[in-house]
Amino acid sequence: MLDPLQLLSAYCEGAFPMGHEDGTISWFRPPHRGILPIQDFHVPSRFAQYLKNHPFEVRWNTAFGDVMRGCADREETWINDAILDTYQTLHDLGYAHSAEVWREGRLVGGVYGVSIGGAFFGESMFSRETQASKVALTHLQWRLKERGFLLHDTQWTTPHLAMFGGHEIPCPKYLRLLERAIRLPLVFDDSRPLGAVIQFQ
């Protein structure tokens, strides 16, 4: 298990971890960083129509561990036991969050990540029904916009994220945006008070 406060500090410095099957952890700070615009978030018209015709129930932070395990349930995953345990602790401390998509009482998709100030660090998402991860991502973006978040870090950009306006920016530009974002006095979920607070110099 990683030290949770050291992990939060690493996020504040622009680094993030990924696990390996043997239990080890590697750290990354790529030269270009994927972000998803919050104020200019783009919902493709076809998917917007899908949302109207296929209502789901969206919950927050009611099944965080299940969302992580859903994200890890694939042939190759970087979510090893150390990652699972550490992010569960971050969730218990009020820093890690899940957006969950439910249908008829069954968890069918979701996304999880870490919030510090006005920055949200998206980690992974999954679907057990068509489009469920996109539903989770869209509702997450709406919440970040509603609460005034400045940064949604997606680490890298995928075709899935590019549909919604995701793109990459150079690391120096990302770090400047990150520094502004983490200093904002924002809270992702009012019902989950922070159990430990990072002090910035």
C-alpha atoms as an extended CHARMM CRD file, in Angstrom:
* protein
*
       201  EXT
         1         1  MET       CA              0.0000000000        0.0000000000        0.0000000000  PROA      1               0.0000000000
         2         2  LEU       CA              1.1810000000        3.5020000000       -0.8320000000  PROA      2               0.0000000000
         3         3  ASP       CA              1.2670000000        6.2650000000        1.7440000000  PROA      3               0.0000000000
         4         4  PRO       CA             -1.9970000000        8.1540000000        1.0310000000  PROA      4               0.0000000000
         5         5  LEU       CA             -0.6530000000       11.6060000000        1.9030000000  PROA      5               0.0000000000
         6         6  GLN       CA              2.4670000000       11.0580000000       -0.1960000000  PROA      6               0.0000000000
         7         7  LEU       CA              0.1710000000       10.0350000000       -3.0570000000  PROA      7               0.0000000000
         8         8  LEU       CA             -1.8230000000       13.2590000000       -2.7010000000  PROA      8               0.0000000000
         9         9  SER       CA              1.4210000000       15.2410000000       -2.6880000000  PROA      9               0.0000000000
        10        10  ALA       CA              2.5120000000       13.4370000000       -5.8640000000  PROA      10              0.0000000000
        11        11  TYR       CA             -0.7260000000       14.4650000000       -7.5800000000  PROA      11              0.0000000000
        12        12  CYS       CA             -0.0200000000       18.0590000000       -6.5620000000  PROA      12              0.0000000000
        13        13  GLU       CA              3.3690000000       17.7760000000       -8.2870000000  PROA      13              0.0000000000
        14        14  GLY       CA              1.8830000000       16.3470000000      -11.4900000000  PROA      14              0.0000000000
        15        15  ALA       CA              2.7320000000       12.6590000000      -10.9840000000  PROA      15              0.0000000000
        16        16  PHE       CA              0.4620000000        9.6200000000      -10.8100000000  PROA      16              0.0000000000
        17        17  PRO       CA              1.0070000000        5.8920000000      -10.1040000000  PROA      17              0.0000000000
        18        18  MET       CA              0.1900000000        2.7270000000      -12.0010000000  PROA      18              0.0000000000
        19        19  GLY       CA              0.4980000000       -0.7640000000      -10.5770000000  PROA      19              0.0000000000
        20        20  HSD       CA              1.9390000000       -4.0070000000      -11.9340000000  PROA      20              0.0000000000
        21        21  GLU       CA              0.8880000000       -7.6170000000      -11.4330000000  PROA      21              0.0000000000
        22        22  ASP       CA              3.8740000000       -8.2800000000       -9.1500000000  PROA      22              0.0000000000
        23        23  GLY       CA              2.6250000000       -5.6090000000       -6.7420000000  PROA      23              0.0000000000
        24        24  THR       CA              5.1490000000       -2.9320000000       -7.6760000000  PROA      24              0.0000000000
        25        25  ILE       CA              4.2250000000        0.6310000000       -8.5830000000  PROA      25              0.0000000000
        26        26  SER       CA              5.5550000000        2.8840000000      -11.3620000000  PROA      26              0.0000000000
        27        27  TRP       CA              5.2180000000        6.6640000000      -11.4060000000  PROA      27              0.0000000000
        28        28  PHE       CA              4.4670000000        8.7970000000      -14.4540000000  PROA      28              0.0000000000
        29        29  ARG       CA              4.5910000000       12.4570000000      -15.4230000000  PROA      29              0.0000000000
        30        30  PRO       CA              4.3070000000       12.3760000000      -19.2330000000  PROA      30              0.0000000000
        31        31  PRO       CA              5.5320000000       15.2910000000      -21.3820000000  PROA      31              0.0000000000
        32        32  HSD       CA              1.9720000000       15.8610000000      -22.5960000000  PROA      32              0.0000000000
        33        33  ARG       CA             -1.0450000000       15.5310000000      -20.3200000000  PROA      33              0.0000000000
        34        34  GLY       CA             -4.6040000000       14.6370000000      -21.2150000000  PROA      34              0.0000000000
        35        35  ILE       CA             -7.2990000000       16.9570000000      -19.9210000000  PROA      35              0.0000000000
        36        36  LEU       CA            -11.0470000000       17.1870000000      -20.3920000000  PROA      36              0.0000000000
        37        37  PRO       CA            -12.3730000000       20.7600000000      -20.5870000000  PROA      37              0.0000000000
        38        38  ILE       CA            -14.9420000000       21.5030000000      -17.9130000000  PROA      38              0.0000000000
        39        39  GLN       CA            -16.5090000000       24.7650000000      -19.0120000000  PROA      39              0.0000000000
        40        40  ASP       CA            -16.3880000000       23.7970000000      -22.7070000000  PROA      40              0.0000000000
        41        41  PHE       CA            -17.3530000000       20.1580000000      -22.2120000000  PROA      41              0.0000000000
        42        42  HSD       CA            -18.8150000000       18.7850000000      -25.4310000000  PROA      42              0.0000000000
        43        43  VAL       CA            -21.5980000000       16.1910000000      -25.3820000000  PROA      43              0.0000000000
        44        44  PRO       CA            -21.9520000000       14.6420000000      -28.8630000000  PROA      44              0.0000000000
        45        45  SER       CA            -25.4660000000       15.2010000000      -30.1900000000  PROA      45              0.0000000000
        46        46  ARG       CA            -26.1320000000       11.4900000000      -30.7490000000  PROA      46              0.0000000000
        47        47  PHE       CA            -25.1080000000       10.6730000000      -27.1890000000  PROA      47              0.0000000000
        48        48  ALA       CA            -27.1840000000       13.5700000000      -25.8160000000  PROA      48              0.0000000000
        49        49  GLN       CA            -30.1900000000       12.0060000000      -27.5270000000  PROA      49              0.0000000000
        50        50  TYR       CA            -29.2650000000        8.6320000000      -26.0520000000  PROA      50              0.0000000000
        51        51  LEU       CA            -29.2460000000       10.1480000000      -22.5490000000  PROA      51              0.0000000000
        52        52  LYS       CA            -32.8010000000       11.4100000000      -23.0370000000  PROA      52              0.0000000000
        53        53  ASN       CA            -34.0880000000        8.0480000000      -24.2220000000  PROA      53              0.0000000000
        54        54  HSD       CA            -32.1620000000        5.7690000000      -21.8460000000  PROA      54              0.0000000000
        55        55  PRO       CA            -32.4360000000        7.1110000000      -18.2960000000  PROA      55              0.0000000000
        56        56  PHE       CA            -30.0830000000        5.7130000000      -15.6830000000  PROA      56              0.0000000000
        57        57  GLU       CA            -29.8080000000        6.3630000000      -11.9680000000  PROA      57              0.0000000000
        58        58  VAL       CA            -26.5570000000        8.1310000000      -11.0770000000  PROA      58              0.0000000000
        59        59  ARG       CA            -25.2120000000        7.9430000000       -7.5320000000  PROA      59              0.0000000000
        60        60  TRP       CA            -22.1080000000        9.3750000000       -5.9000000000  PROA      60              0.0000000000
        61        61  ASN       CA            -19.7540000000        7.5500000000       -3.5390000000  PROA      61              0.0000000000
        62        62  THR       CA            -22.1090000000        4.7270000000       -2.6110000000  PROA      62              0.0000000000
        63        63  ALA       CA            -20.0540000000        1.8570000000       -4.1070000000  PROA      63              0.0000000000
        64        64  PHE       CA            -16.5260000000        3.1790000000       -4.5050000000  PROA      64              0.0000000000
        65        65  GLY       CA            -14.7860000000       -0.1720000000       -4.0560000000  PROA      65              0.0000000000
        66        66  ASP       CA            -17.1440000000       -1.8580000000       -6.5140000000  PROA      66              0.0000000000
        67        67  VAL       CA            -16.3820000000        0.8050000000       -9.1140000000  PROA      67              0.0000000000
        68        68  MET       CA            -12.6510000000        0.2560000000       -8.6840000000  PROA      68              0.0000000000
        69        69  ARG       CA            -13.0830000000       -3.4940000000       -9.0090000000  PROA      69              0.0000000000
        70        70  GLY       CA            -15.2410000000       -2.9870000000      -12.0840000000  PROA      70              0.0000000000
        71        71  CYS       CA            -12.4590000000       -0.8870000000      -13.6240000000  PROA      71              0.0000000000
        72        72  ALA       CA             -9.9050000000       -3.5970000000      -12.7590000000  PROA      72              0.0000000000
        73        73  ASP       CA            -12.0070000000       -6.4070000000      -14.2610000000  PROA      73              0.0000000000
        74        74  ARG       CA            -10.2650000000       -6.6990000000      -17.6200000000  PROA      74              0.0000000000
        75        75  GLU       CA             -7.5360000000       -8.8060000000      -19.1910000000  PROA      75              0.0000000000
        76        76  GLU       CA             -4.7920000000       -6.2610000000      -18.4640000000  PROA      76              0.0000000000
        77        77  THR       CA             -5.0430000000       -3.7830000000      -15.6210000000  PROA      77              0.0000000000
        78        78  TRP       CA             -2.7760000000       -1.4360000000      -13.6910000000  PROA      78              0.0000000000
        79        79  ILE       CA             -5.1680000000       -1.5320000000      -10.7120000000  PROA      79              0.0000000000
        80        80  ASN       CA             -3.3870000000       -4.0060000000       -8.4490000000  PROA      80              0.0000000000
        81        81  ASP       CA             -4.0380000000       -4.7000000000       -4.7510000000  PROA      81              0.0000000000
        82        82  ALA       CA             -1.7790000000       -1.8330000000       -3.6310000000  PROA      82              0.0000000000
        83        83  ILE       CA             -3.7280000000        0.6000000000       -5.8210000000  PROA      83              0.0000000000
        84        84  LEU       CA             -7.0740000000       -0.7740000000       -4.6050000000  PROA      84              0.0000000000
        85        85  ASP       CA             -6.1130000000       -0.4700000000       -0.9380000000  PROA      85              0.0000000000
        86        86  THR       CA             -4.5610000000        2.9800000000       -1.2350000000  PROA      86              0.0000000000
        87        87  TYR       CA             -7.4220000000        4.5640000000       -3.1590000000  PROA      87              0.0000000000
        88        88  GLN       CA             -9.9480000000        3.0210000000       -0.7860000000  PROA      88              0.0000000000
        89        89  THR       CA             -8.0820000000        4.8240000000        2.0040000000  PROA      89              0.0000000000
        90        90  LEU       CA             -8.1870000000        8.0660000000       -0.0080000000  PROA      90              0.0000000000
        91        91  HSD       CA            -11.9300000000        7.5170000000       -0.3660000000  PROA      91              0.0000000000
        92        92  ASP       CA            -12.2540000000        7.0370000000        3.3940000000  PROA      92              0.0000000000
        93        93  LEU       CA            -10.3350000000       10.3140000000        3.8570000000  PROA      93              0.0000000000
        94        94  GLY       CA            -12.7350000000       12.1390000000        1.5090000000  PROA      94              0.0000000000
        95        95  TYR       CA            -10.3490000000       12.6030000000       -1.4450000000  PROA      95              0.0000000000
        96        96  ALA       CA            -11.3040000000        9.7790000000       -3.8230000000  PROA      96              0.0000000000
        97        97  HSD       CA            -14.7730000000        9.6420000000       -5.3730000000  PROA      97              0.0000000000
        98        98  SER       CA            -16.9300000000        7.5560000000       -7.6520000000  PROA      98              0.0000000000
        99        99  ALA       CA            -19.7160000000        8.3930000000      -10.0690000000  PROA      99              0.0000000000
       100       100  GLU       CA            -21.8870000000        5.2950000000      -10.3520000000  PROA      100             0.0000000000
       101       101  VAL       CA            -24.4550000000        4.3520000000      -12.9850000000  PROA      101             0.0000000000
       102       102  TRP       CA            -27.2320000000        2.0520000000      -11.8100000000  PROA      102             0.0000000000
       103       103  ARG       CA            -30.1350000000        0.3420000000      -13.5540000000  PROA      103             0.0000000000
       104       104  GLU       CA            -32.7860000000       -1.5400000000      -11.6040000000  PROA      104             0.0000000000
       105       105  GLY       CA            -30.5270000000       -1.7680000000       -8.5610000000  PROA      105             0.0000000000
       106       106  ARG       CA            -27.5100000000       -3.0930000000      -10.4740000000  PROA      106             0.0000000000
       107       107  LEU       CA            -24.2190000000       -1.2380000000      -10.9120000000  PROA      107             0.0000000000
       108       108  VAL       CA            -23.6890000000       -1.0720000000      -14.6820000000  PROA      108             0.0000000000
       109       109  GLY       CA            -20.8970000000        1.4900000000      -15.0210000000  PROA      109             0.0000000000
       110       110  GLY       CA            -18.8620000000        4.1230000000      -13.2990000000  PROA      110             0.0000000000
       111       111  VAL       CA            -15.7810000000        6.2710000000      -13.0390000000  PROA      111             0.0000000000
       112       112  TYR       CA            -13.4970000000        7.0700000000      -10.1070000000  PROA      112             0.0000000000
       113       113  GLY       CA            -10.7860000000        9.5850000000       -9.3630000000  PROA      113             0.0000000000
       114       114  VAL       CA             -9.2170000000       11.9200000000       -6.8260000000  PROA      114             0.0000000000
       115       115  SER       CA            -10.1150000000       15.5290000000       -6.0580000000  PROA      115             0.0000000000
       116       116  ILE       CA             -7.8090000000       18.1220000000       -4.5330000000  PROA      116             0.0000000000
       117       117  GLY       CA             -9.1230000000       21.6690000000       -4.3930000000  PROA      117             0.0000000000
       118       118  GLY       CA            -10.4670000000       22.4980000000       -7.8440000000  PROA      118             0.0000000000
       119       119  ALA       CA             -8.6420000000       19.6490000000       -9.5910000000  PROA      119             0.0000000000
       120       120  PHE       CA            -10.1080000000       16.2420000000      -10.3570000000  PROA      120             0.0000000000
       121       121  PHE       CA             -7.7460000000       13.4520000000      -11.3770000000  PROA      121             0.0000000000
       122       122  GLY       CA             -9.7110000000       10.8750000000      -13.3490000000  PROA      122             0.0000000000
       123       123  GLU       CA             -8.3530000000        7.3610000000      -12.9210000000  PROA      123             0.0000000000
       124       124  SER       CA            -10.5050000000        4.8170000000      -14.7280000000  PROA      124             0.0000000000
       125       125  MET       CA            -14.0430000000        3.9490000000      -15.8380000000  PROA      125             0.0000000000
       126       126  PHE       CA            -15.9770000000        0.8470000000      -16.8590000000  PROA      126             0.0000000000
       127       127  SER       CA            -19.2190000000       -0.2860000000      -18.4800000000  PROA      127             0.0000000000
       128       128  ARG       CA            -21.3730000000       -3.3590000000      -18.0940000000  PROA      128             0.0000000000
       129       129  GLU       CA            -24.0410000000       -1.8750000000      -20.3510000000  PROA      129             0.0000000000
       130       130  THR       CA            -23.7120000000        0.0490000000      -23.5840000000  PROA      130             0.0000000000
       131       131  GLN       CA            -22.7170000000        3.6860000000      -22.9830000000  PROA      131             0.0000000000
       132       132  ALA       CA            -22.7730000000        3.4120000000      -19.1700000000  PROA      132             0.0000000000
       133       133  SER       CA            -19.2270000000        4.7460000000      -18.7490000000  PROA      133             0.0000000000
       134       134  LYS       CA            -20.1110000000        7.7200000000      -20.9500000000  PROA      134             0.0000000000
       135       135  VAL       CA            -23.1280000000        8.3920000000      -18.7430000000  PROA      135             0.0000000000
       136       136  ALA       CA            -20.8690000000        8.3880000000      -15.6720000000  PROA      136             0.0000000000
       137       137  LEU       CA            -18.3220000000       10.6500000000      -17.3500000000  PROA      137             0.0000000000
       138       138  THR       CA            -20.9670000000       13.1380000000      -18.4820000000  PROA      138             0.0000000000
       139       139  HSD       CA            -22.5290000000       13.4170000000      -15.0380000000  PROA      139             0.0000000000
       140       140  LEU       CA            -19.0660000000       13.7870000000      -13.5230000000  PROA      140             0.0000000000
       141       141  GLN       CA            -18.3100000000       16.6690000000      -15.8820000000  PROA      141             0.0000000000
       142       142  TRP       CA            -21.5970000000       18.3430000000      -15.0200000000  PROA      142             0.0000000000
       143       143  ARG       CA            -20.8050000000       18.0930000000      -11.3170000000  PROA      143             0.0000000000
       144       144  LEU       CA            -17.2970000000       19.5260000000      -11.7790000000  PROA      144             0.0000000000
       145       145  LYS       CA            -18.7280000000       22.4510000000      -13.7470000000  PROA      145             0.0000000000
       146       146  GLU       CA            -21.4780000000       23.0620000000      -11.1980000000  PROA      146             0.0000000000
       147       147  ARG       CA            -18.9320000000       23.1660000000       -8.3640000000  PROA      147             0.0000000000
       148       148  GLY       CA            -16.4540000000       25.4350000000      -10.1290000000  PROA      148             0.0000000000
       149       149  PHE       CA            -13.6230000000       22.9660000000      -10.7510000000  PROA      149             0.0000000000
       150       150  LEU       CA            -10.8370000000       24.2120000000      -12.9720000000  PROA      150             0.0000000000
       151       151  LEU       CA             -9.0700000000       21.0060000000      -14.0420000000  PROA      151             0.0000000000
       152       152  HSD       CA            -10.0940000000       17.4800000000      -15.0410000000  PROA      152             0.0000000000
       153       153  ASP       CA             -6.8890000000       15.5300000000      -15.5790000000  PROA      153             0.0000000000
       154       154  THR       CA             -7.3550000000       12.3670000000      -17.6730000000  PROA      154             0.0000000000
       155       155  GLN       CA             -3.6230000000       11.4840000000      -17.7730000000  PROA      155             0.0000000000
       156       156  TRP       CA             -3.7150000000       10.5560000000      -21.4770000000  PROA      156             0.0000000000
       157       157  THR       CA             -6.2580000000       11.1670000000      -24.2310000000  PROA      157             0.0000000000
       158       158  THR       CA             -8.1630000000        8.2840000000      -25.8020000000  PROA      158             0.0000000000
       159       159  PRO       CA            -10.6120000000        8.2780000000      -28.7370000000  PROA      159             0.0000000000
       160       160  HSD       CA            -13.3370000000        7.7780000000      -26.1240000000  PROA      160             0.0000000000
       161       161  LEU       CA            -12.3430000000       11.0100000000      -24.3450000000  PROA      161             0.0000000000
       162       162  ALA       CA            -11.6620000000       12.9050000000      -27.5580000000  PROA      162             0.0000000000
       163       163  MET       CA            -15.3670000000       12.5530000000      -28.4180000000  PROA      163             0.0000000000
       164       164  PHE       CA            -16.0720000000       14.8310000000      -25.4600000000  PROA      164             0.0000000000
       165       165  GLY       CA            -13.3570000000       17.3780000000      -26.2350000000  PROA      165             0.0000000000
       166       166  GLY       CA            -10.4760000000       15.6730000000      -24.4690000000  PROA      166             0.0000000000
       167       167  HSD       CA             -7.0360000000       16.7130000000      -25.6690000000  PROA      167             0.0000000000
       168       168  GLU       CA             -3.4180000000       16.9430000000      -24.5460000000  PROA      168             0.0000000000
       169       169  ILE       CA             -1.4360000000       19.9510000000      -23.3920000000  PROA      169             0.0000000000
       170       170  PRO       CA              2.3310000000       20.2850000000      -22.7180000000  PROA      170             0.0000000000
       171       171  CYS       CA              3.4120000000       19.3730000000      -19.2110000000  PROA      171             0.0000000000
       172       172  PRO       CA              4.6060000000       22.9210000000      -18.2840000000  PROA      172             0.0000000000
       173       173  LYS       CA              1.1700000000       24.3190000000      -19.1980000000  PROA      173             0.0000000000
       174       174  TYR       CA             -0.4950000000       21.5130000000      -17.2740000000  PROA      174             0.0000000000
       175       175  LEU       CA              1.5870000000       22.2160000000      -14.1670000000  PROA      175             0.0000000000
       176       176  ARG       CA              0.6110000000       25.9070000000      -14.2250000000  PROA      176             0.0000000000
       177       177  LEU       CA             -3.0550000000       24.9530000000      -14.4870000000  PROA      177             0.0000000000
       178       178  LEU       CA             -2.6180000000       22.3590000000      -11.7430000000  PROA      178             0.0000000000
       179       179  GLU       CA             -1.0520000000       24.8790000000       -9.3620000000  PROA      179             0.0000000000
       180       180  ARG       CA             -4.0270000000       27.2120000000       -9.7620000000  PROA      180             0.0000000000
       181       181  ALA       CA             -6.5800000000       24.4370000000       -9.4380000000  PROA      181             0.0000000000
       182       182  ILE       CA             -5.3550000000       22.7290000000       -6.2630000000  PROA      182             0.0000000000
       183       183  ARG       CA             -5.4300000000       26.0110000000       -4.3500000000  PROA      183             0.0000000000
       184       184  LEU       CA             -9.1540000000       26.5630000000       -4.9200000000  PROA      184             0.0000000000
       185       185  PRO       CA            -11.2490000000       26.0080000000       -1.7620000000  PROA      185             0.0000000000
       186       186  LEU       CA            -13.6550000000       23.5400000000       -3.3850000000  PROA      186             0.0000000000
       187       187  VAL       CA            -15.1840000000       20.2660000000       -2.2100000000  PROA      187             0.0000000000
       188       188  PHE       CA            -16.3680000000       17.4860000000       -4.5070000000  PROA      188             0.0000000000
       189       189  ASP       CA            -18.8720000000       15.9810000000       -2.0730000000  PROA      189             0.0000000000
       190       190  ASP       CA            -20.2420000000       17.9490000000        0.8910000000  PROA      190             0.0000000000
       191       191  SER       CA            -21.2450000000       14.7370000000        2.6490000000  PROA      191             0.0000000000
       192       192  ARG       CA            -17.6200000000       13.5280000000        2.8040000000  PROA      192             0.0000000000
       193       193  PRO       CA            -15.4840000000       15.8930000000        4.9290000000  PROA      193             0.0000000000
       194       194  LEU       CA            -11.7430000000       15.6120000000        4.4340000000  PROA      194             0.0000000000
       195       195  GLY       CA            -10.0290000000       13.4640000000        7.0290000000  PROA      195             0.0000000000
       196       196  ALA       CA             -6.6060000000       15.0010000000        6.3740000000  PROA      196             0.0000000000
       197       197  VAL       CA             -5.7110000000       18.3300000000        4.8300000000  PROA      197             0.0000000000
       198       198  ILE       CA             -2.6240000000       19.0400000000        2.7210000000  PROA      198             0.0000000000
       199       199  GLN       CA             -0.8400000000       22.2820000000        3.5330000000  PROA      199             0.0000000000
       200       200  PHE       CA              0.5830000000       24.2240000000        0.5730000000  PROA      200             0.0000000000
       201       201  GLN       CA              3.5940000000       26.4700000000        0.8350000000  PROA      201             0.0000000000
